[in-house]
PDB file of C-alpha atoms and ligand atoms in Angstrom:
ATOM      1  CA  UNK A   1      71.523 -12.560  94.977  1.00 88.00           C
ATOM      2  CA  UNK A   2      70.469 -15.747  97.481  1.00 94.00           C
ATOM      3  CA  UNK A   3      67.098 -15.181  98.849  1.00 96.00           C
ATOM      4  CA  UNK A   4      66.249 -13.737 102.239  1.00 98.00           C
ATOM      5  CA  UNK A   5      67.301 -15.787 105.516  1.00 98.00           C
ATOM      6  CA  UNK A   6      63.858 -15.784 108.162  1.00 98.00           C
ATOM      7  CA  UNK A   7      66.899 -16.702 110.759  1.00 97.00           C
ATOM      8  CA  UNK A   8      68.960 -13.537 110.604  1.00 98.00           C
ATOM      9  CA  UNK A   9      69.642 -11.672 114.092  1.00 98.00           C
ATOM     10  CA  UNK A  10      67.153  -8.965 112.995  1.00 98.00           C
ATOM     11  CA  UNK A  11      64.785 -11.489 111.889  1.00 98.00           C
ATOM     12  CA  UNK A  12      65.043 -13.444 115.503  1.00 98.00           C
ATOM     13  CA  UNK A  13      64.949  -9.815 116.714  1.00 98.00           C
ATOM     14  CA  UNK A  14      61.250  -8.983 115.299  1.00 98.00           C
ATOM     15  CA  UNK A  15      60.500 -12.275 116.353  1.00 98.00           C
ATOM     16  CA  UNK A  16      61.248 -11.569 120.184  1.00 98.00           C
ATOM     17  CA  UNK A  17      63.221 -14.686 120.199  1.00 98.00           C
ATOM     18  CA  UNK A  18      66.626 -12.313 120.454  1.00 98.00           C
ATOM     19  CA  UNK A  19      66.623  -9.253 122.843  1.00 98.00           C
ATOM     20  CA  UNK A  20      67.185  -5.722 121.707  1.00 98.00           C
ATOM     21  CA  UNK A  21      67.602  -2.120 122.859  1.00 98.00           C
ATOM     22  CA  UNK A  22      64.204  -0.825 120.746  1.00 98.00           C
ATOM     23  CA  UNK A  23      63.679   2.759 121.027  1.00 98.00           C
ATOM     24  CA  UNK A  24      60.643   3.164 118.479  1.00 98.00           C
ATOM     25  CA  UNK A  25      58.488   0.588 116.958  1.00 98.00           C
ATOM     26  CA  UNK A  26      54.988   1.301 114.487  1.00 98.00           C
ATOM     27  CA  UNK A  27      53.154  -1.160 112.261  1.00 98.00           C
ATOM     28  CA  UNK A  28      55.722  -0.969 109.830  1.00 98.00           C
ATOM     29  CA  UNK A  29      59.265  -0.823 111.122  1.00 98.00           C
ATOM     30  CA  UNK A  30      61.320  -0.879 114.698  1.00 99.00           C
ATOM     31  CA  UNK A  31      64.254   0.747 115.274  1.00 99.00           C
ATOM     32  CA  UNK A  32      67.063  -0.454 118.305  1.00 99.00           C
ATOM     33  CA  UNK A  33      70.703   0.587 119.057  1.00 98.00           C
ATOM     34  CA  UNK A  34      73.411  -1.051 117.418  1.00 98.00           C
ATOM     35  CA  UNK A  35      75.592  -3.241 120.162  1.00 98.00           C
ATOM     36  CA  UNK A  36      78.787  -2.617 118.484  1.00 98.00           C
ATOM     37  CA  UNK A  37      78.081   1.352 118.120  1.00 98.00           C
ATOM     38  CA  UNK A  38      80.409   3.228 115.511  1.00 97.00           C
ATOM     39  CA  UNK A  39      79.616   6.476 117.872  1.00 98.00           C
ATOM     40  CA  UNK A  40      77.435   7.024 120.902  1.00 98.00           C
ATOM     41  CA  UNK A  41      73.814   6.739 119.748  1.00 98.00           C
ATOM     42  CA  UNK A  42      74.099   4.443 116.578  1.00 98.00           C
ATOM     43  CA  UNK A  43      71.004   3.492 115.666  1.00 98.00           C
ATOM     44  CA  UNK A  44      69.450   0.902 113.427  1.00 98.00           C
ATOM     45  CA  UNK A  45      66.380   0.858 111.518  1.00 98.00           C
ATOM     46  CA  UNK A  46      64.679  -1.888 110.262  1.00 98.00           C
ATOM     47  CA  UNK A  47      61.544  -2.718 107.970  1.00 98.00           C
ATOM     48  CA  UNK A  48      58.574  -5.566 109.497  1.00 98.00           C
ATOM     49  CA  UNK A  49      58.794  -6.361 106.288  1.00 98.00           C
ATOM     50  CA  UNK A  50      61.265  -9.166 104.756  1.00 98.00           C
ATOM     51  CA  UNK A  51      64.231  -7.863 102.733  1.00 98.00           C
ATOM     52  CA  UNK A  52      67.560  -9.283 102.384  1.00 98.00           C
ATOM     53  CA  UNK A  53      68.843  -5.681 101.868  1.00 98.00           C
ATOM     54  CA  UNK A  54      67.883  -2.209  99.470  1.00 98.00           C
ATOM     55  CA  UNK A  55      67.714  -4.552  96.058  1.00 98.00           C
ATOM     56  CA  UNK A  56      64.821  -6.522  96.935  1.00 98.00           C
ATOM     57  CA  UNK A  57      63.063  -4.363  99.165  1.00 98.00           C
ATOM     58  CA  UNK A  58      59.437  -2.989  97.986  1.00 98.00           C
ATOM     59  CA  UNK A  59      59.803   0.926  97.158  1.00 98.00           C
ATOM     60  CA  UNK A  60      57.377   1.618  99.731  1.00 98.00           C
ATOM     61  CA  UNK A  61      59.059  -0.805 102.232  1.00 98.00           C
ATOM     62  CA  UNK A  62      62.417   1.687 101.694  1.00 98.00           C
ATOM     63  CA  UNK A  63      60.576   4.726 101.367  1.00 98.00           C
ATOM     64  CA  UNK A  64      58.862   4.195 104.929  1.00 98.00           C
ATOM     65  CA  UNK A  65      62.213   2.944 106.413  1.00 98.00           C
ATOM     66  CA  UNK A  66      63.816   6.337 105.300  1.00 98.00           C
ATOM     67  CA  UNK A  67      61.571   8.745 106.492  1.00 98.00           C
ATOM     68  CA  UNK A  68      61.963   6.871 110.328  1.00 98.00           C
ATOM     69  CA  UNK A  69      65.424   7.291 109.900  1.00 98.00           C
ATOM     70  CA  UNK A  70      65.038  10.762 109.601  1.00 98.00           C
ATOM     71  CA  UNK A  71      62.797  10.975 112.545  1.00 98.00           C
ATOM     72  CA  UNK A  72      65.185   9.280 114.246  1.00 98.00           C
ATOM     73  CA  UNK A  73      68.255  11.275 113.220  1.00 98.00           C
ATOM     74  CA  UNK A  74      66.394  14.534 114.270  1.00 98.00           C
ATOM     75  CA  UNK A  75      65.841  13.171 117.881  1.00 98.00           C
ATOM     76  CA  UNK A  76      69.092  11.707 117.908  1.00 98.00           C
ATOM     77  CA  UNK A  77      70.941  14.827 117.101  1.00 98.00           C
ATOM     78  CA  UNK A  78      69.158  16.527 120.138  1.00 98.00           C
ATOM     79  CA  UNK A  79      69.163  13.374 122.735  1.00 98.00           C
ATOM     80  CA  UNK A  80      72.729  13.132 121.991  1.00 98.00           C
ATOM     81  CA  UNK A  81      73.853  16.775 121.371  1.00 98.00           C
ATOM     82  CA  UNK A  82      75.363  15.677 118.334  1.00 98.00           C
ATOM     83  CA  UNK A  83      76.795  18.390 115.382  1.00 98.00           C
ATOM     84  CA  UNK A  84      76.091  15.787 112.324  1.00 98.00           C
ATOM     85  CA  UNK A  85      74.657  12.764 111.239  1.00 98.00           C
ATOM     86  CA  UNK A  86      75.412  10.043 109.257  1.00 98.00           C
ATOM     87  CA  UNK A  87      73.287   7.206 107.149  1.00 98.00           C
ATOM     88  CA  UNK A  88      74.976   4.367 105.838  1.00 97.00           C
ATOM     89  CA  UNK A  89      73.206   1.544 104.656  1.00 98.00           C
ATOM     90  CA  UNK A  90      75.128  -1.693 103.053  1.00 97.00           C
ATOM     91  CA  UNK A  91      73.794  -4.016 100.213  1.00 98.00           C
ATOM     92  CA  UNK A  92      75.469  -7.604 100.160  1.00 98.00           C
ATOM     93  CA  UNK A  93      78.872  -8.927 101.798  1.00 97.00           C
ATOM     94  CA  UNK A  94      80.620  -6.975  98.849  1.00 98.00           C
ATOM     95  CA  UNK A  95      79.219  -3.604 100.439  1.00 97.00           C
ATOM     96  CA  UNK A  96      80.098  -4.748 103.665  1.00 95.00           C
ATOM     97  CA  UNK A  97      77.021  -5.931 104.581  1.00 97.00           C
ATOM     98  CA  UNK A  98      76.999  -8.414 107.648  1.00 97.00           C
ATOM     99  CA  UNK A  99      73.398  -8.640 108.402  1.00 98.00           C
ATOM    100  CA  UNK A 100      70.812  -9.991 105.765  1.00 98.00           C
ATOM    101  CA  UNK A 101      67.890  -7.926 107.243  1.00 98.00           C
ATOM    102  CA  UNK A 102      67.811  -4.671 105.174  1.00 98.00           C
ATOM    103  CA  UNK A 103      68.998  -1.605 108.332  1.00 98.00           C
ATOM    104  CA  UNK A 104      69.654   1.418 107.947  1.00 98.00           C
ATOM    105  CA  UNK A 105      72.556   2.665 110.083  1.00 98.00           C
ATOM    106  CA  UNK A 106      71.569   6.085 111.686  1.00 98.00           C
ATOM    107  CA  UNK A 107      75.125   7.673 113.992  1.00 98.00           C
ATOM    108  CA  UNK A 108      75.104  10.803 115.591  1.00 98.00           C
ATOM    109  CA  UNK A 109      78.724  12.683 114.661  1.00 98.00           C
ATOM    110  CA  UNK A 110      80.824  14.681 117.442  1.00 98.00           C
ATOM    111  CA  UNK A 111      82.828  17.367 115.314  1.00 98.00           C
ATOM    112  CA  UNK A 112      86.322  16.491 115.019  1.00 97.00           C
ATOM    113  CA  UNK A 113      85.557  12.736 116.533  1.00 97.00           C
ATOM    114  CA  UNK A 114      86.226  10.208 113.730  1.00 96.00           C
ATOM    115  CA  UNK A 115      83.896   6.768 113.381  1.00 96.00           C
ATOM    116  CA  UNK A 116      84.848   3.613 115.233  1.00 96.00           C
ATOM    117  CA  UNK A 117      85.645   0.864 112.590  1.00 93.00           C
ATOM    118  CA  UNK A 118      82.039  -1.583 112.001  1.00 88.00           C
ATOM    119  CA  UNK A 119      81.382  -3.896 113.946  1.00 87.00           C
ATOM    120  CA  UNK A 120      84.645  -3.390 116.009  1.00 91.00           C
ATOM    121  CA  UNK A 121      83.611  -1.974 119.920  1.00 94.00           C
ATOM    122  CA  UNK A 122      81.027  -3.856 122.342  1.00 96.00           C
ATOM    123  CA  UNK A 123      79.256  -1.668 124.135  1.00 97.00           C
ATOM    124  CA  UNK A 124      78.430  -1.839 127.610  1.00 98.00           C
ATOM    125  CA  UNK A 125      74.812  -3.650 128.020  1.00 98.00           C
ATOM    126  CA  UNK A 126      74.195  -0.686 131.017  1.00 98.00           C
ATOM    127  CA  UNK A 127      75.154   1.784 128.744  1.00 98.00           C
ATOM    128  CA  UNK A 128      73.070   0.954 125.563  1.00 98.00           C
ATOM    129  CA  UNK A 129      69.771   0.079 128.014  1.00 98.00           C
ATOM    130  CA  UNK A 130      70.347   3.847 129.345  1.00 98.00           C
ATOM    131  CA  UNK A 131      70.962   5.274 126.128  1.00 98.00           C
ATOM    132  CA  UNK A 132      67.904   3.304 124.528  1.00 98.00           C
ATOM    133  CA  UNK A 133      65.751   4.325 127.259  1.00 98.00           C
ATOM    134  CA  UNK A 134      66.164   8.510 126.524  1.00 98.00           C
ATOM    135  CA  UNK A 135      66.025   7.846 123.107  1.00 98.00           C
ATOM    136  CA  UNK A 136      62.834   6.180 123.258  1.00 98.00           C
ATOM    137  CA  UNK A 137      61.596   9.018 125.715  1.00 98.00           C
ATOM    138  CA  UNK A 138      62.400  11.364 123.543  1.00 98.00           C
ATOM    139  CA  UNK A 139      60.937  10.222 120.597  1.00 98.00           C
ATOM    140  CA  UNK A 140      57.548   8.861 122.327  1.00 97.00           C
ATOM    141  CA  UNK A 141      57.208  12.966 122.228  1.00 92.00           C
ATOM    142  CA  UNK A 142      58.654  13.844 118.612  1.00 87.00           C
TER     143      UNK A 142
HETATM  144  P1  LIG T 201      75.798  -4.401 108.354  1.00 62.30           P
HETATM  145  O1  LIG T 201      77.271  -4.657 108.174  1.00 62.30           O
HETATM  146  O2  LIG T 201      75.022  -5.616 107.955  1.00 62.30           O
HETATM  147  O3  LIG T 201      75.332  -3.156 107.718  1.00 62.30           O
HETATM  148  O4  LIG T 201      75.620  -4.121 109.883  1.00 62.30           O
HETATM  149  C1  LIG T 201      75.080  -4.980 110.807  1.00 62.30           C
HETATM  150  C2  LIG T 201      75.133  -4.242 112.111  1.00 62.30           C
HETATM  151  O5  LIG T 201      74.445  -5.004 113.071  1.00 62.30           O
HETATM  152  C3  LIG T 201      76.556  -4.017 112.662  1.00 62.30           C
HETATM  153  O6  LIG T 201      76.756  -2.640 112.849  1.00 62.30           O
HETATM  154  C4  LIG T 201      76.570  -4.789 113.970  1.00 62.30           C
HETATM  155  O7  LIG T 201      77.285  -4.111 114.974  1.00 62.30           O
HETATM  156  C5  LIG T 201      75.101  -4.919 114.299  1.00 62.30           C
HETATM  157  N1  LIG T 201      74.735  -6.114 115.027  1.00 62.30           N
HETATM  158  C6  LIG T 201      75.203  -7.377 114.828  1.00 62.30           C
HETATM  159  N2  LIG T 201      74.587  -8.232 115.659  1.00 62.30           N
HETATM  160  C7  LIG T 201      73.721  -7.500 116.395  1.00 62.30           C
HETATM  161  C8  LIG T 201      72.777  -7.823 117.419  1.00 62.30           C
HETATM  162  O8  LIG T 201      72.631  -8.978 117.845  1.00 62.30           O
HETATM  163  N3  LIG T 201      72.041  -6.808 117.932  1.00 62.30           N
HETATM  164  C9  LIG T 201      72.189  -5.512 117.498  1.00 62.30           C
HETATM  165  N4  LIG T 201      71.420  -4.599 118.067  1.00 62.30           N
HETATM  166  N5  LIG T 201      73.059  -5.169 116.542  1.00 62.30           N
HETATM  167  C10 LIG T 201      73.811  -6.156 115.995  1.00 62.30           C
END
């Protein structure tokens, strides 16, 4: 497995040297909506931490990341009156990873509303920055 790449998006996106909708950040781990959303709310969460993906990570590092998903998923579920939840979480370009920053992928489900193809719809800049911002509300109180 080649090693991990300081200059990936999420990498530049830590950094502040690339922009991002963040809607919860701790010592640990931030957490900002994916621009090319699978369903309304897709979320990703990332570790402070360097990994190239779930193989290299430290345990802890992956353990940590998981349990803000699931805060996040919970919030989610209510901010976007969604029915389900999914995680999905890719491990190298076999996988269908795209991004060498270990994410998780947390998407609020609609029942009966199938998932956009990855990494196929733009969203609307206006729309993510208003989505981000109840989000982040909501979880600033979770
Ligand atoms: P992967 O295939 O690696 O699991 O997913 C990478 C995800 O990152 C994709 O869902 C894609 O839409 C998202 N993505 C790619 N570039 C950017 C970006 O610059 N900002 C944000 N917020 N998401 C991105």
């Amino acid at each position: 497995m080649p090693s991990y790449d300081p200059n990936n998006i999420f990498a530049k996106i830590l950094r502040g040297e690339l922009p991002a909708y963040k809607v919860y950040e701790d010592d640990r781990t931030l957490a900002f909506l994916d621009i090319m959303p699978q369903a309304t709310g897709h979320t990703l969460v990332i570790p402070k931490a360097p990994a190239r993906n779930m193989l290299d990570a430290a345990p802890d590092d992956l353990a940590y990341v998981v349990k803000i998903a699931q805060k996040i998923a919970k919030t989610a579920m209510s901010v976007f009156a969604a029915d389900g939840l999914t995680l999905i979480q890719f491990n190298e370009p076999a996988a269908g990873q795209t991004v060498y920053h270990l994410h998780v992928h947390v998407i609020p489900r609609k029942e009966g509303v199938p998932l956009r193809p990855h990494g196929t719809y733009k969203e609307e800049p206006s729309v993510l920055a208003d989505q981000a911002a109840k989000l982040a509300a909501a979880l600033k109180s979770a």
